[in-house]
Structures are given as C-alpha cells and as structure tokens.
Amino acid sequence: MHFNPRQFLRNIPLHLMILPALLLVIIFSYIPMAGLVIAFQDFSPISGFRDMTWTGLENFRYLFDLPGFRQVVWNTVIISVLKIIAGLTIPVIAALLLNEVRANSFKRSIQTIIYMPHFFSWVILGGIIVDVLSPSSGIVNMLLKSLGIQPIQFLADNHWFRYVLVITDQWKEFGFGTIIYLAALTSIDQSLYEASIIDGAGRWKQTWHITLPGIRPIMILMLTLSLGNVLNGGFDQVFNLYNPLVYESGDILDTMIYRIGLQEAQYSVSTALGLIKSVVSFVFIGLGYYLAYRFAKYRIF
Amino acid sequence: MHHTSSAYRWFLRFNYVILTVIALLCLFPIVNILAISFSSSTAVNAGSVTLWPVDFTLSSYRYMLENNQFIHSFGTSLLRVVLGVSVNLLFTILVAYPLSKEAATFRSRTAYAWIFVFTMLFGGGLIPGYLVVKEMGLLDSVWALVLPGAVPIFNVLLMLNFFRGLPKELEEAAWMDGAGHLRTLWSVYLPVSLPSIATVTLFSLVGHWNAWFDGMIYMRSPEHYPLATYLQSILQQVSVQNENVTFEQAALLNEISDRTTQASQIFLSILPILAIYPFLQRYFVHGLVVGSVKG
C-alpha cells in the first residue's frame, strides 16, 4: 500500500478522536506495565524509583519459598475451574428450561428476576450472604435446624467455603449467563424441528439431537474464552466473604497480592506475584482466543 | 412444534414450578434483607423475621439518614457516577467510531485496536497502578476513581461491533450531503445507536456505583469513601462505632441493631440500581447479543 495524502487528510479527524483515549490508556495502562520492573528491584515508596537496588529474581525466590504459596495457587485453580464448570452447565440448563416456556409474560418476568443479581456488587451480596448463612440467625441454618441438622459454619469451615464460593457465584451470574444461550437458541433453524417431528422425534430427542448441537458452538466459545480466567478466583467475592479461618481453602492469588502489597507494604514482592499471574493469564487468554478463533471462528473485533 | 403428549404436558407444569422456585431463590435474600431492615431489633435478634417485617419500624432508616458519613458517601458516589459515566460514554463513542472503519479506509485502525485490546489482556497490576495514580497526584480525589478506567474497552468493543452492523448506505449518504466524520457520528450514527448506548450506559453506571476497591486504596480518609467502599468497610466491621453519637442517636441505637442498620444500608444502596434497571433492561439484552456474538 502506498501513502495516500488525500486519505490521510480525510482521516485526521479519526486520529484526533482516538488521541485523548490513547493518552489515558498510555498513562493508566502502559506506564503501570513499565512499572512491573519493581518486581526485580527492592522498591520502597520512600526512596522512589531513582536510587533502586536491582535484586534480580530475589523476590520470586522469596515467593516460592513462602509456606502457603503452593496452597494459594492450588486454591485459585480449583476455585476457578469449579466456577468455569458450573458456569458452563447451569446457564445452559436454565436457558433450555426457559426456552420451553411459551407464555411470554411469564418468561419475561423470570428473566427480569434472574438477570438482576448480576448487577449487585459483591459488597452487597457479601453482606446478604453473611447474614443468610449465619450459624446463629441465618435463614439457611434456621431451616437446617428445623430439619434436625446441626448448624453449619459455611463461611468459617474449610470444607464448605469453596462450595459456598461456587454456588453464590452461580447464584449471582447464572441468569445473566443464559442471555447468550437464549440468543443462540432463537437462531436454530425451526425447519429442523418440523422435520424431526415428521420423523417421529419426541421432545427429548429434539433437545438431544437438534437443540444441544445447535448451541454447541457457543458453548465451545464460552469454554475457550473462560480459559483466561484460570488464575482468577474472583477477588471481589473472596475478599468480601473470607476470613482468616478459611485462608487455607479460600486464599487466592489476588487476595495474596493485596495482603502482601497493601497490608504488609512489600511492594516489590506483591508486584512479582502480580507479574507471574499476569504472564500466565496472558498465555491462557491467548490460547483461549486462538482456540476460539480456530474452532468457533471468533474474532474480538 | 407444540407437542401435546401427556408426558410433555407434565414436564411443562413441572418446568413452570422449577423456574418459579429458581426466580424466588434469586429474590429471596433481597426480600429477606428488606424485611430485616424494617423490623425491630428484638424481632430480628430473636430470628423471627423471614419475608415480612415484624414490629414494623423505620428506626434503622432514620438512623441512616441522620448519619453524616452515609449521606456524604452517597453524594460522593453520585458525583462519581455522573463524572464516570459521562467520561466513559464520551470515550466509548470517540474510540468505537474510528475503530469501526474498515482497515482499507483507515489504515491505522488495526494498530490502534490492538493497543486498546492489549490492555484487556495484560496489565501492570495492583502496585504499579497505584503508584501511577499516586504520582499523578490524584490520591483522595474523585478523578482517581474516574480516570484510570476512563476508556472501557469492553464497552468500546460492544459499540464498535454495533456500528459495524449499521448499513453502509447511512454513512455514504451523509458524506454525499457534505458531512465530515464528526457530523456523521453525531447526526447519523448516534441517533440509531440508542440500544447500544443504553447498554454501555447501564454497564458503566452499575460499574461505577458498585466499585469499592479503588475507593479503598485511593482515598486516604474514610470521609472521602464512595458509598460502596463505605459499605464494605462497615460490613467487614464487627459493630457500629459508637463514637461521637448525640443523645438522640444513642436513644435510636437502642431500637436498632447492627443487622437492621446493615440491612437498611444494603437496601438503600441497591435502590438506585433497582430503580434504573427495569428501564434499561429491554435494551441490554439486545445490545449485548448484537455486540458480542457475531454471525
């Protein structure tokens, strides 16, 4: 392609439209990326960037030697994998059930209600969940008590905590997750159903042989795109629900980054941990997008 | 398509019941919190409140509304939402329009697009981000909550995919009439983009209203906390702080408990979302689907 002065002149307004946003992104996204160098330094906020001592991989070695480090990595992976599995199945089932409803007003009311928790923050939901799951006064334990079951310390018991995370995450997000599947369901060719009815297929067979294959591409797409979240246990949720009693099962990379960085003020160590997480996540996101492109012809833009 | 076997009819009835139960499970905790907030502390502590207030009282709300910190935080959040949503919307539109052009007519498009998208995939993380905000002298200012996320890339992608779906003839006709890029964007693209604009507005509005973490790290004193950060700090706290209470407030405190105050705060803080949500709901499903699933 040659330089085309007329096209360039015509496009100047386009460059100008982008310029302010570009500057903001450079300041608040790219400069922090450059700031990752403090992971290889002994940074202290008092001395600043200038007179810094380079420590090479010292901070990374320190991290790997931390007693709880492996546990935190394991917690993060197991929590996010459980969330990915739940997030792939539950919204699909809910969408299939909703899709069978013919009464539009009923369908719309249900949709309005189940989309709603998505718009509440984990601060609010954390407050509600702590209240609802309280061993002494929470409604769930009152119910268990009336069935003769001992109250369960859902948020202070390492056995239960991860399940509470996965279930409450689905409670918040499954409804919103159905949107994409409902859209996919409406795009299935109706003549396939008509043909199958003539062939004598019942409702169940139609679901199995037409509906599910029909939404398979979008399921594969959602799965590949969720790969990038393998190291995201969900900071907001964990931070608002956990306490030292469940660090063993619930402490994730992001909460550890927060504690080391802002509570213990070990800026360099925290940044080193953040760097590991960013790099690994980037590889997974890249892989996810590549697979999504390969198998579902998905492009970001 | 309507199957009328009796097994299917049973399934349908069962389905209605299941879906109703699921929807009620989504509503239940919110109704429970609402009931607690309107109940007397004795009834709440006795555990007799589930879905309906017991000993109806407004004391906890009166306490909240006399609480300066709550009112002040509410104001900070409102300011943040107004500034944040305007800035987000401006940049979403200004970036999405050029990026929606074909690479053949706007050659830098692909490079720009990757510069923006890359920030979604990789980031500097907590401490480097904090240091930049600090070096810019933004600590303790509402701009620390607005500027770092000023360009919402996900919204830009939704918007640009929507723009690309618009018929080419619209733009050509505008150019024929002598309109430039800005005129075309303003008078031709925006008026037909209402569903997308409503969607990104809702997302950015909810995002700013709910954001709490940046408030916690960028605001040095709790008086500057936005509402979500303030709520986070009190929900993590074991008891209401009793310092600086007046005599009337002390009397009020006897009628309420931590649980009732927390419930009323939770409810007051989701009220704005509950109020706006039904109006924008019909747009976001459409806007989201058009923007993210293509073809």
CSV table of C-alpha atoms in Angstrom, one decimal, chain A residues 1-4 7 10-15 17-22 24-33 35-36 38 43 45 49-50 94 96-103 106 108-128 131-132 137-139 142 171 174 176 179-180 183 190 193-194 197 201-203 206 218 221 235-236 239-242 254 257-258 261-262 266-268 270-271 274-275 278-279 281-282 285 289 298-301, chain B residues 1-3 8 11-12 15-16 18-20 22-30 32-33 36 44-45 47-50 87 91 94-95 97-99 101 103-110 112-136 138 147-148 150-151 153 157 160-161 164 171 175 181-182 185 202-203 206 210 212-213 216-217 228 231-232 235-236 259 262 265-266 269-270 273-274 277 281 284-285 288-289 292-294:
chain,number,residue,atom,x,y,z
A,1,MET,CA,0.0,0.0,0.0
A,2,HIS,CA,1.2,3.5,-0.8
A,3,PHE,CA,0.8,6.6,1.3
A,4,ASN,CA,-2.3,8.3,0.1
A,7,GLN,CA,-7.0,9.6,2.5
A,10,ARG,CA,-9.7,12.8,5.4
A,11,ASN,CA,-8.7,10.5,8.3
A,12,ILE,CA,-7.1,13.2,10.5
A,13,PRO,CA,-10.4,13.7,12.4
A,14,LEU,CA,-10.4,9.9,13.2
A,15,HIS,CA,-6.9,10.1,14.7
A,17,MET,CA,-10.9,11.3,18.1
A,18,ILE,CA,-8.7,8.5,19.3
A,19,LEU,CA,-5.9,10.7,20.7
A,20,PRO,CA,-7.3,11.6,24.1
A,21,ALA,CA,-8.3,8.0,24.9
A,22,LEU,CA,-4.9,6.8,23.7
A,24,LEU,CA,-5.2,8.0,29.0
A,25,VAL,CA,-4.6,4.4,28.2
A,26,ILE,CA,-0.8,5.0,27.9
A,27,ILE,CA,-0.8,6.8,31.3
A,28,PHE,CA,-3.0,4.4,33.2
A,29,SER,CA,-2.4,1.0,31.5
A,30,TYR,CA,1.0,1.1,29.7
A,31,ILE,CA,3.0,3.1,32.3
A,32,PRO,CA,1.9,0.6,35.0
A,33,MET,CA,3.2,-2.2,32.8
A,35,GLY,CA,6.2,-0.2,36.5
A,36,LEU,CA,6.4,-4.0,36.6
A,38,ILE,CA,9.9,-3.1,40.5
A,43,PHE,CA,11.4,-0.9,45.9
A,45,PRO,CA,8.0,4.1,48.4
A,49,PHE,CA,12.4,4.7,41.6
A,50,ARG,CA,15.7,6.5,41.3
A,94,ALA,CA,-31.7,-22.7,32.8
A,96,LEU,CA,-33.2,-24.8,28.0
A,97,LEU,CA,-35.9,-24.7,30.6
A,98,LEU,CA,-36.8,-21.0,29.8
A,99,ASN,CA,-36.9,-21.9,26.1
A,100,GLU,CA,-39.7,-24.3,26.7
A,101,VAL,CA,-41.9,-21.6,28.2
A,102,ARG,CA,-44.5,-20.3,25.7
A,103,ALA,CA,-46.2,-17.8,27.9
A,106,PHE,CA,-44.1,-15.4,32.5
A,108,ARG,CA,-40.1,-12.2,30.7
A,109,SER,CA,-40.8,-11.9,34.4
A,110,ILE,CA,-38.5,-14.8,35.2
A,111,GLN,CA,-35.7,-13.3,33.0
A,112,THR,CA,-36.0,-9.9,34.7
A,113,ILE,CA,-35.6,-11.5,38.1
A,114,ILE,CA,-32.7,-13.9,37.3
A,115,TYR,CA,-30.7,-11.2,35.5
A,116,MET,CA,-30.9,-8.9,38.4
A,117,PRO,CA,-28.3,-10.3,40.9
A,118,HIS,CA,-25.6,-9.7,38.2
A,119,PHE,CA,-26.0,-6.0,38.8
A,120,PHE,CA,-25.4,-6.2,42.5
A,121,SER,CA,-21.9,-5.8,43.8
A,122,TRP,CA,-20.1,-8.5,45.9
A,123,VAL,CA,-20.0,-6.0,48.7
A,124,ILE,CA,-23.8,-6.0,48.9
A,125,LEU,CA,-24.1,-9.7,48.2
A,126,GLY,CA,-21.3,-10.4,50.7
A,127,GLY,CA,-23.4,-8.6,53.3
A,128,ILE,CA,-26.5,-10.5,52.4
A,131,ASP,CA,-26.4,-12.7,57.0
A,132,VAL,CA,-28.3,-15.5,55.3
A,137,SER,CA,-29.5,-16.3,63.0
A,138,GLY,CA,-29.2,-17.0,59.3
A,139,ILE,CA,-32.2,-18.3,57.4
A,142,MET,CA,-32.7,-22.0,60.8
A,171,TRP,CA,-26.5,-17.5,42.1
A,174,PHE,CA,-26.3,-17.9,36.0
A,176,PHE,CA,-27.0,-13.3,33.1
A,179,ILE,CA,-28.7,-14.4,27.8
A,180,ILE,CA,-26.2,-15.6,25.3
A,183,ALA,CA,-30.0,-15.8,21.8
A,190,GLN,CA,-37.0,-24.1,13.0
A,193,TYR,CA,-37.7,-29.3,14.4
A,194,GLU,CA,-40.5,-29.6,11.9
A,197,ILE,CA,-41.4,-34.2,14.3
A,201,ALA,CA,-38.9,-37.5,17.3
A,202,GLY,CA,-40.2,-36.6,20.8
A,203,ARG,CA,-39.4,-33.5,22.7
A,206,GLN,CA,-35.4,-33.0,19.6
A,218,ILE,CA,-21.5,-21.1,21.5
A,221,LEU,CA,-16.8,-20.5,22.5
A,235,PHE,CA,-11.1,-11.1,44.1
A,236,ASP,CA,-14.3,-9.2,44.9
A,239,PHE,CA,-12.4,-10.7,49.7
A,240,ASN,CA,-15.9,-9.9,50.9
A,241,LEU,CA,-16.6,-13.4,52.1
A,242,TYR,CA,-13.4,-14.8,53.6
A,254,ASP,CA,-5.4,-11.8,44.1
A,257,ILE,CA,-1.3,-9.9,46.2
A,258,TYR,CA,-3.5,-7.5,48.1
A,261,GLY,CA,1.3,-5.4,48.8
A,262,LEU,CA,-1.0,-3.1,50.7
A,266,GLN,CA,6.1,-5.3,50.4
A,267,TYR,CA,5.6,-3.6,47.1
A,268,SER,CA,8.2,-5.5,45.1
A,270,SER,CA,3.5,-8.2,45.6
A,271,THR,CA,4.3,-6.9,42.1
A,274,GLY,CA,1.2,-10.0,40.1
A,275,LEU,CA,3.7,-10.3,37.2
A,278,SER,CA,-0.4,-11.6,34.5
A,279,VAL,CA,2.1,-13.6,32.4
A,281,SER,CA,-3.1,-15.4,32.5
A,282,PHE,CA,-1.9,-13.8,29.3
A,285,ILE,CA,-6.1,-15.8,27.3
A,289,TYR,CA,-8.7,-16.7,21.8
A,298,TYR,CA,-14.5,-16.0,16.8
A,299,ARG,CA,-12.7,-12.7,16.5
A,300,ILE,CA,-12.5,-9.9,19.1
A,301,PHE,CA,-13.3,-7.2,16.6
B,1,MET,CA,-43.8,-27.7,17.2
B,2,HIS,CA,-46.3,-27.9,20.0
B,3,HIS,CA,-46.1,-31.4,21.3
B,8,TYR,CA,-44.7,-33.2,27.8
B,11,PHE,CA,-43.0,-31.6,32.0
B,12,LEU,CA,-44.3,-28.1,31.2
B,15,ASN,CA,-41.0,-26.6,34.4
B,16,TYR,CA,-43.1,-23.6,35.5
B,18,ILE,CA,-39.0,-25.1,38.8
B,19,LEU,CA,-38.5,-21.7,37.1
B,20,THR,CA,-40.7,-20.0,39.7
B,22,ILE,CA,-35.4,-20.5,40.8
B,23,ALA,CA,-36.6,-16.9,40.4
B,24,LEU,CA,-37.8,-16.9,44.1
B,25,LEU,CA,-34.4,-18.1,45.2
B,26,CYS,CA,-32.9,-15.1,43.4
B,27,LEU,CA,-35.3,-12.7,45.0
B,28,PHE,CA,-35.4,-14.2,48.5
B,29,PRO,CA,-32.2,-12.8,50.0
B,30,ILE,CA,-33.1,-9.3,48.9
B,32,ASN,CA,-35.2,-11.1,53.5
B,33,ILE,CA,-32.8,-8.1,53.8
B,36,ILE,CA,-34.9,-7.2,58.4
B,44,VAL,CA,-34.5,-9.7,64.3
B,45,ASN,CA,-32.3,-10.9,67.1
B,47,GLY,CA,-34.7,-14.8,64.5
B,48,SER,CA,-38.4,-14.3,63.7
B,49,VAL,CA,-38.0,-12.3,60.5
B,50,THR,CA,-38.0,-14.0,57.1
B,87,VAL,CA,-16.3,10.2,30.6
B,91,PHE,CA,-14.5,7.8,25.1
B,94,LEU,CA,-15.0,8.5,20.3
B,95,VAL,CA,-12.9,5.3,20.1
B,97,TYR,CA,-16.4,5.1,15.7
B,98,PRO,CA,-12.8,5.2,14.2
B,99,LEU,CA,-12.2,1.6,15.1
B,101,LYS,CA,-14.0,1.8,10.0
B,103,ALA,CA,-8.8,-1.1,7.6
B,104,ALA,CA,-8.8,-0.2,3.9
B,105,THR,CA,-10.1,3.3,4.6
B,106,PHE,CA,-8.5,3.9,8.0
B,107,ARG,CA,-5.1,2.2,7.8
B,108,SER,CA,-4.0,2.7,11.4
B,109,ARG,CA,-7.2,1.1,12.6
B,110,THR,CA,-5.7,-2.4,13.4
B,112,TYR,CA,-5.0,1.3,17.4
B,113,ALA,CA,-7.4,-1.6,18.1
B,114,TRP,CA,-4.6,-3.8,19.3
B,115,ILE,CA,-3.2,-1.1,21.5
B,116,PHE,CA,-6.5,-0.8,23.3
B,117,VAL,CA,-7.4,-4.5,23.4
B,118,PHE,CA,-3.9,-5.4,24.8
B,119,THR,CA,-4.8,-3.5,28.0
B,120,MET,CA,-7.7,-6.0,28.4
B,121,LEU,CA,-5.3,-9.0,28.2
B,122,PHE,CA,-2.3,-7.8,30.2
B,123,GLY,CA,-1.9,-5.3,33.0
B,124,GLY,CA,0.6,-3.8,35.4
B,125,GLY,CA,-1.3,-5.0,38.4
B,126,LEU,CA,-2.1,-3.5,41.8
B,127,ILE,CA,1.0,-1.8,43.0
B,128,PRO,CA,2.3,-0.2,39.7
B,129,GLY,CA,-1.2,1.0,39.0
B,130,TYR,CA,-1.4,2.5,42.5
B,131,LEU,CA,2.0,4.2,42.1
B,132,VAL,CA,0.9,5.9,38.8
B,133,VAL,CA,-2.2,7.3,40.4
B,134,LYS,CA,-0.2,8.5,43.4
B,135,GLU,CA,2.5,10.1,41.1
B,136,MET,CA,-0.2,11.9,39.2
B,138,LEU,CA,-4.8,12.0,42.2
B,147,LEU,CA,-9.6,8.4,35.0
B,148,PRO,CA,-7.9,5.0,35.4
B,150,ALA,CA,-11.9,6.2,31.6
B,151,VAL,CA,-11.7,4.1,28.4
B,153,ILE,CA,-12.5,-1.4,26.3
B,157,LEU,CA,-15.9,-3.5,21.6
B,160,LEU,CA,-17.8,-0.8,17.5
B,161,ASN,CA,-19.5,-4.1,16.7
B,164,ARG,CA,-20.2,-2.1,12.0
B,171,GLU,CA,-22.6,6.8,6.1
B,175,TRP,CA,-20.8,12.0,3.1
B,181,HIS,CA,-16.7,12.3,10.4
B,182,LEU,CA,-17.8,14.2,13.4
B,185,LEU,CA,-21.1,10.3,14.0
B,202,LEU,CA,-26.1,0.7,32.1
B,203,PHE,CA,-22.8,-1.2,32.4
B,206,VAL,CA,-23.5,-0.1,37.5
B,210,ASN,CA,-20.7,-0.8,42.7
B,212,TRP,CA,-15.5,-0.2,46.1
B,213,PHE,CA,-11.9,-1.4,45.8
B,216,MET,CA,-10.5,1.9,49.4
B,217,ILE,CA,-7.0,2.2,48.1
B,228,ALA,CA,-19.8,1.1,48.1
B,231,LEU,CA,-20.5,-0.1,53.0
B,232,GLN,CA,-17.6,-2.5,52.5
B,235,LEU,CA,-19.9,-4.7,56.7
B,236,GLN,CA,-16.4,-6.0,57.4
B,259,ARG,CA,-28.2,-6.3,61.5
B,262,GLN,CA,-26.7,-3.1,57.8
B,265,GLN,CA,-27.8,0.4,54.2
B,266,ILE,CA,-27.7,-2.5,51.9
B,269,SER,CA,-27.5,1.3,48.3
B,270,ILE,CA,-29.2,-1.1,45.8
B,273,ILE,CA,-29.9,0.1,40.7
B,274,LEU,CA,-33.4,-1.4,41.3
B,277,TYR,CA,-32.7,-1.5,35.9
B,281,GLN,CA,-33.3,-4.0,30.8
B,284,PHE,CA,-29.1,-4.5,27.3
B,285,VAL,CA,-30.1,-8.0,26.2
B,288,LEU,CA,-25.1,-7.4,24.5
B,289,VAL,CA,-26.1,-10.0,22.0
B,292,SER,CA,-20.6,-9.9,21.4
B,293,VAL,CA,-21.9,-12.7,19.2
B,294,LYS,CA,-21.4,-12.0,15.6
